[in-house]
Amino acid sequence: MTDSTTPANTTESPDRVRSATTEPAERACATTEHKRTSAAATTTEPAARVRTVASDHTPTAKTESAEHKHTTTPEPAERMHTTTTKSAKPAATTAPAERTRIAEPAKLAAGTEPAERVRTVSWADHLAFASAAAELSGLEFLRAMARGDIPSAPMMDLVGLRLVSASPGETVFRLTPGEYHYNPMWTVHGGLYATMLDSAAACAVHTTLPLGSGFSTLDLSVRFLKAIRIDTGPITATGRALHSGSQVVLAEARLEDTAGTLLATATANCFVSRAPGT
């Protein structure tokens, strides 16, 4: 009676019960081995996918036997190592390495003669400059600057500009181009052209003003005719006052090298604030 009722009270089928009770130990071992083999087969493909993600093989460690762990544990480490060395990281560093090689010649060139590429600029107190301008006529002020009796304007010291001479209605400025004047095209920056031409034209207007008068540039029109480089040598800007109105004075300026080659021209209009009674 016990044997006939037991199968009815269990959840497994009669066939499975008979297999569990009648098969020899060898069959049970074979079944267990088959299960191990199936578990190993089912975990083989996920192990391959671990290469693209973090090393997360904890479920595999739980289901595999000690012997299987011994043979498969080093493999994820190898794959992770291979993934690390053959991943996109070297490709990501390829482009910066090429850019570094491109930048290296510039660094070497900049480091070959460091003494020539260090420039110290000093200037006098601007109050001394301003007080002298308030005490002298325009022509007297500029002639004193050309002689060195009063300091140059700080902007002139910054770019290396020098006032050579001043006469009624005319001024002459000179500068020797340096590498620190260069633009990215390795020629003197157009702003330096404009600075020299503006200085010459505006100061030519200044020479016509009596004590107590002032002026400011309204506009400046520059025409660039030729590139300037270090081998151009000293360049000279000559400014002349062309026409004086009651409030606006028209002036021009020419920029030339030592051979008289015309490099640029400019015209400027200056607003004049005249002293009372002049």
XYZ file of C-alpha atoms in Angstrom:
278
model
C 0.000 0.000 0.000
C 2.815 2.370 0.708
C 4.432 1.900 -2.729
C 1.151 2.427 -4.585
C 0.217 5.692 -2.881
C 3.570 7.428 -2.805
C 3.682 8.391 -6.504
C 0.251 9.948 -6.278
C 1.328 12.283 -3.454
C 4.537 13.572 -5.135
C 4.814 16.369 -7.694
C 7.154 14.549 -10.038
C 5.977 12.092 -12.723
C 6.196 8.305 -12.256
C 8.865 8.071 -14.926
C 11.094 10.584 -13.152
C 10.559 8.770 -9.838
C 11.517 5.447 -11.366
C 14.644 7.022 -12.862
C 15.605 8.373 -9.512
C 15.011 5.080 -7.680
C 15.929 2.347 -10.168
C 18.822 3.766 -12.234
C 22.309 2.847 -11.077
C 24.782 5.317 -9.640
C 26.609 5.523 -12.975
C 23.500 6.843 -14.716
C 23.038 9.480 -12.017
C 26.673 10.545 -12.402
C 26.239 10.790 -16.148
C 23.158 12.931 -15.648
C 25.054 15.199 -13.276
C 27.934 15.493 -15.717
C 25.476 16.284 -18.509
C 24.046 19.064 -16.364
C 27.526 20.444 -15.775
C 28.272 20.327 -19.466
C 25.001 22.079 -20.265
C 25.712 24.742 -17.658
C 29.172 25.306 -19.103
C 27.710 25.529 -22.627
C 25.141 28.055 -21.569
C 27.749 30.236 -19.879
C 30.229 30.179 -22.775
C 28.496 32.859 -24.872
C 27.898 35.342 -22.013
C 31.604 35.030 -21.138
C 32.461 36.224 -24.648
C 30.187 39.259 -24.248
C 31.990 40.311 -21.088
C 34.699 41.861 -23.315
C 32.520 44.814 -24.115
C 31.285 45.511 -20.598
C 32.597 45.444 -17.061
C 33.895 42.146 -15.681
C 30.686 40.825 -14.173
C 30.945 37.009 -14.086
C 29.564 36.387 -10.571
C 26.607 34.221 -11.800
C 29.052 31.967 -13.670
C 31.085 31.504 -10.497
C 27.996 30.352 -8.648
C 26.920 27.688 -11.157
C 30.261 26.252 -12.242
C 32.124 23.569 -10.340
C 35.489 24.087 -8.668
C 37.239 22.287 -11.515
C 35.503 24.397 -14.153
C 36.315 27.581 -12.248
C 39.964 26.690 -12.293
C 40.058 26.426 -16.067
C 37.763 29.344 -16.932
C 38.625 31.992 -14.344
C 41.856 33.148 -16.109
C 39.997 33.434 -19.442
C 37.874 36.494 -18.532
C 41.023 38.147 -17.232
C 42.773 37.438 -20.548
C 39.841 38.752 -22.489
C 39.608 41.855 -20.396
C 43.338 42.413 -20.893
C 42.970 41.947 -24.640
C 40.015 44.290 -24.668
C 41.978 46.922 -22.804
C 44.965 46.830 -25.124
C 43.042 46.456 -28.374
C 40.143 48.745 -27.604
C 39.492 52.188 -29.073
C 41.769 53.861 -26.510
C 44.913 53.759 -28.696
C 42.864 55.087 -31.607
C 41.707 57.947 -29.407
C 45.295 58.915 -28.659
C 46.450 58.682 -32.277
C 45.139 62.076 -33.341
C 46.591 63.989 -30.348
C 49.932 62.296 -31.002
C 49.889 63.578 -34.573
C 48.978 67.055 -33.390
C 51.832 66.923 -30.942
C 54.234 66.158 -33.751
C 52.902 69.092 -35.711
C 53.333 71.351 -32.705
C 56.841 70.123 -31.913
C 58.637 72.139 -34.646
C 57.050 75.334 -33.372
C 58.119 74.533 -29.813
C 61.667 73.824 -30.913
C 61.785 76.965 -33.013
C 60.499 79.000 -30.092
C 63.133 77.494 -27.812
C 66.160 77.882 -30.042
C 66.805 81.540 -29.308
C 64.795 82.388 -26.192
C 66.842 85.509 -25.492
C 65.724 87.103 -28.760
C 62.076 86.391 -27.998
C 61.984 88.047 -24.590
C 61.058 91.723 -24.733
C 60.755 94.027 -21.734
C 58.675 97.187 -22.076
C 59.002 100.141 -19.736
C 57.354 103.549 -19.874
C 57.222 106.789 -17.949
C 54.397 108.029 -15.774
C 51.606 109.133 -18.072
C 50.874 112.101 -15.791
C 54.217 113.650 -16.758
C 53.260 113.215 -20.396
C 49.796 114.741 -19.864
C 51.011 117.713 -17.809
C 53.556 118.653 -20.482
C 50.848 118.534 -23.166
C 48.698 120.920 -21.131
C 51.520 123.479 -20.781
C 52.784 123.640 -24.374
C 51.402 124.265 -27.828
C 51.066 121.278 -30.076
C 54.248 122.025 -32.040
C 56.318 122.737 -28.920
C 55.073 119.604 -27.232
C 55.926 117.315 -30.147
C 59.337 118.861 -30.725
C 60.189 118.355 -27.030
C 59.145 114.714 -27.387
C 61.312 114.255 -30.477
C 64.294 115.654 -28.559
C 63.618 113.375 -25.598
C 62.859 116.226 -23.202
C 59.501 114.714 -22.341
C 58.586 111.034 -22.331
C 56.893 109.350 -25.255
C 53.300 108.194 -25.059
C 53.094 104.724 -23.431
C 51.622 103.263 -26.624
C 54.740 104.294 -28.511
C 56.955 102.472 -26.012
C 54.783 99.387 -26.282
C 55.179 98.945 -30.054
C 58.627 100.556 -30.376
C 57.504 103.698 -32.219
C 59.669 106.819 -32.167
C 58.900 110.402 -33.115
C 61.729 111.599 -35.370
C 60.723 115.171 -36.127
C 57.875 117.656 -35.955
C 57.333 120.802 -37.999
C 54.226 122.945 -38.646
C 51.656 120.658 -40.256
C 54.005 117.645 -40.517
C 55.375 114.840 -38.337
C 57.649 111.864 -38.978
C 57.587 108.597 -37.029
C 59.894 105.601 -37.401
C 59.842 101.964 -36.315
C 61.901 98.849 -36.925
C 59.655 95.789 -37.422
C 60.212 92.859 -35.087
C 58.867 89.355 -34.775
C 56.565 90.542 -31.980
C 54.730 92.641 -34.603
C 53.834 89.568 -36.664
C 50.370 88.208 -37.360
C 49.644 84.465 -37.961
C 50.694 84.908 -41.615
C 54.224 85.891 -40.516
C 53.929 89.468 -41.719
C 53.556 92.667 -39.705
C 50.023 92.981 -38.372
C 47.787 95.508 -40.101
C 47.118 97.126 -36.751
C 50.712 98.323 -36.665
C 50.267 99.977 -40.078
C 47.196 101.745 -38.729
C 48.941 102.748 -35.506
C 51.814 104.397 -37.352
C 49.594 106.086 -39.924
C 47.158 107.340 -37.289
C 50.003 108.677 -35.144
C 51.567 110.544 -38.055
C 48.328 112.015 -39.401
C 46.871 112.976 -36.009
C 50.097 114.490 -34.697
C 50.408 116.518 -37.901
C 47.078 118.058 -36.926
C 48.390 118.526 -33.380
C 51.270 120.669 -34.647
C 48.749 123.240 -35.895
C 47.006 123.699 -32.534
C 47.801 126.489 -30.073
C 48.115 126.091 -26.327
C 44.890 125.002 -24.683
C 43.445 123.247 -27.752
C 42.765 119.565 -28.154
C 41.741 117.060 -30.821
C 40.587 113.503 -31.417
C 40.491 111.285 -34.502
C 37.052 110.904 -36.083
C 37.939 108.315 -38.702
C 40.906 106.634 -40.315
C 40.931 105.066 -43.783
C 43.922 102.810 -44.490
C 45.033 101.314 -47.793
C 47.499 98.441 -47.449
C 49.841 98.243 -50.435
C 52.685 95.912 -49.491
C 53.500 93.388 -46.795
C 56.058 94.312 -44.155
C 58.448 91.763 -42.643
C 61.535 91.847 -40.476
C 63.792 92.041 -43.533
C 61.922 95.151 -44.722
C 64.017 97.140 -42.281
C 63.046 100.469 -40.655
C 59.786 101.948 -41.859
C 58.761 105.613 -41.719
C 55.319 107.204 -41.432
C 55.017 110.811 -42.545
C 51.837 112.747 -41.736
C 50.631 116.048 -43.162
C 47.685 118.302 -42.340
C 45.839 119.011 -45.594
C 42.848 121.150 -44.716
C 41.772 122.930 -41.535
C 38.133 123.755 -40.900
C 36.575 125.368 -37.892
C 36.138 122.015 -36.143
C 37.494 119.320 -38.474
C 40.983 118.997 -39.922
C 41.781 116.602 -42.777
C 45.187 114.905 -42.746
C 47.012 112.181 -44.673
C 49.894 109.825 -43.950
C 52.274 107.682 -45.985
C 54.186 104.614 -44.829
C 57.475 103.888 -46.632
C 60.618 101.808 -46.264
C 64.156 103.229 -46.395
C 64.216 102.921 -50.216
C 61.108 105.074 -50.520
C 58.804 102.160 -51.437
C 55.222 103.020 -50.565
C 53.810 100.431 -48.166
C 50.475 101.988 -47.160
C 48.572 105.262 -47.147
C 45.836 106.698 -44.967
C 43.558 109.686 -44.580
C 42.070 110.887 -41.313
C 39.597 113.460 -40.104
C 40.241 114.958 -36.684
C 37.798 116.861 -34.536
C 39.416 119.966 -33.048
C 38.456 121.625 -29.768
C 40.072 125.045 -30.034
C 41.024 127.247 -27.117
C 38.810 130.289 -26.580
C 39.806 133.208 -28.808
C 41.712 131.083 -31.334
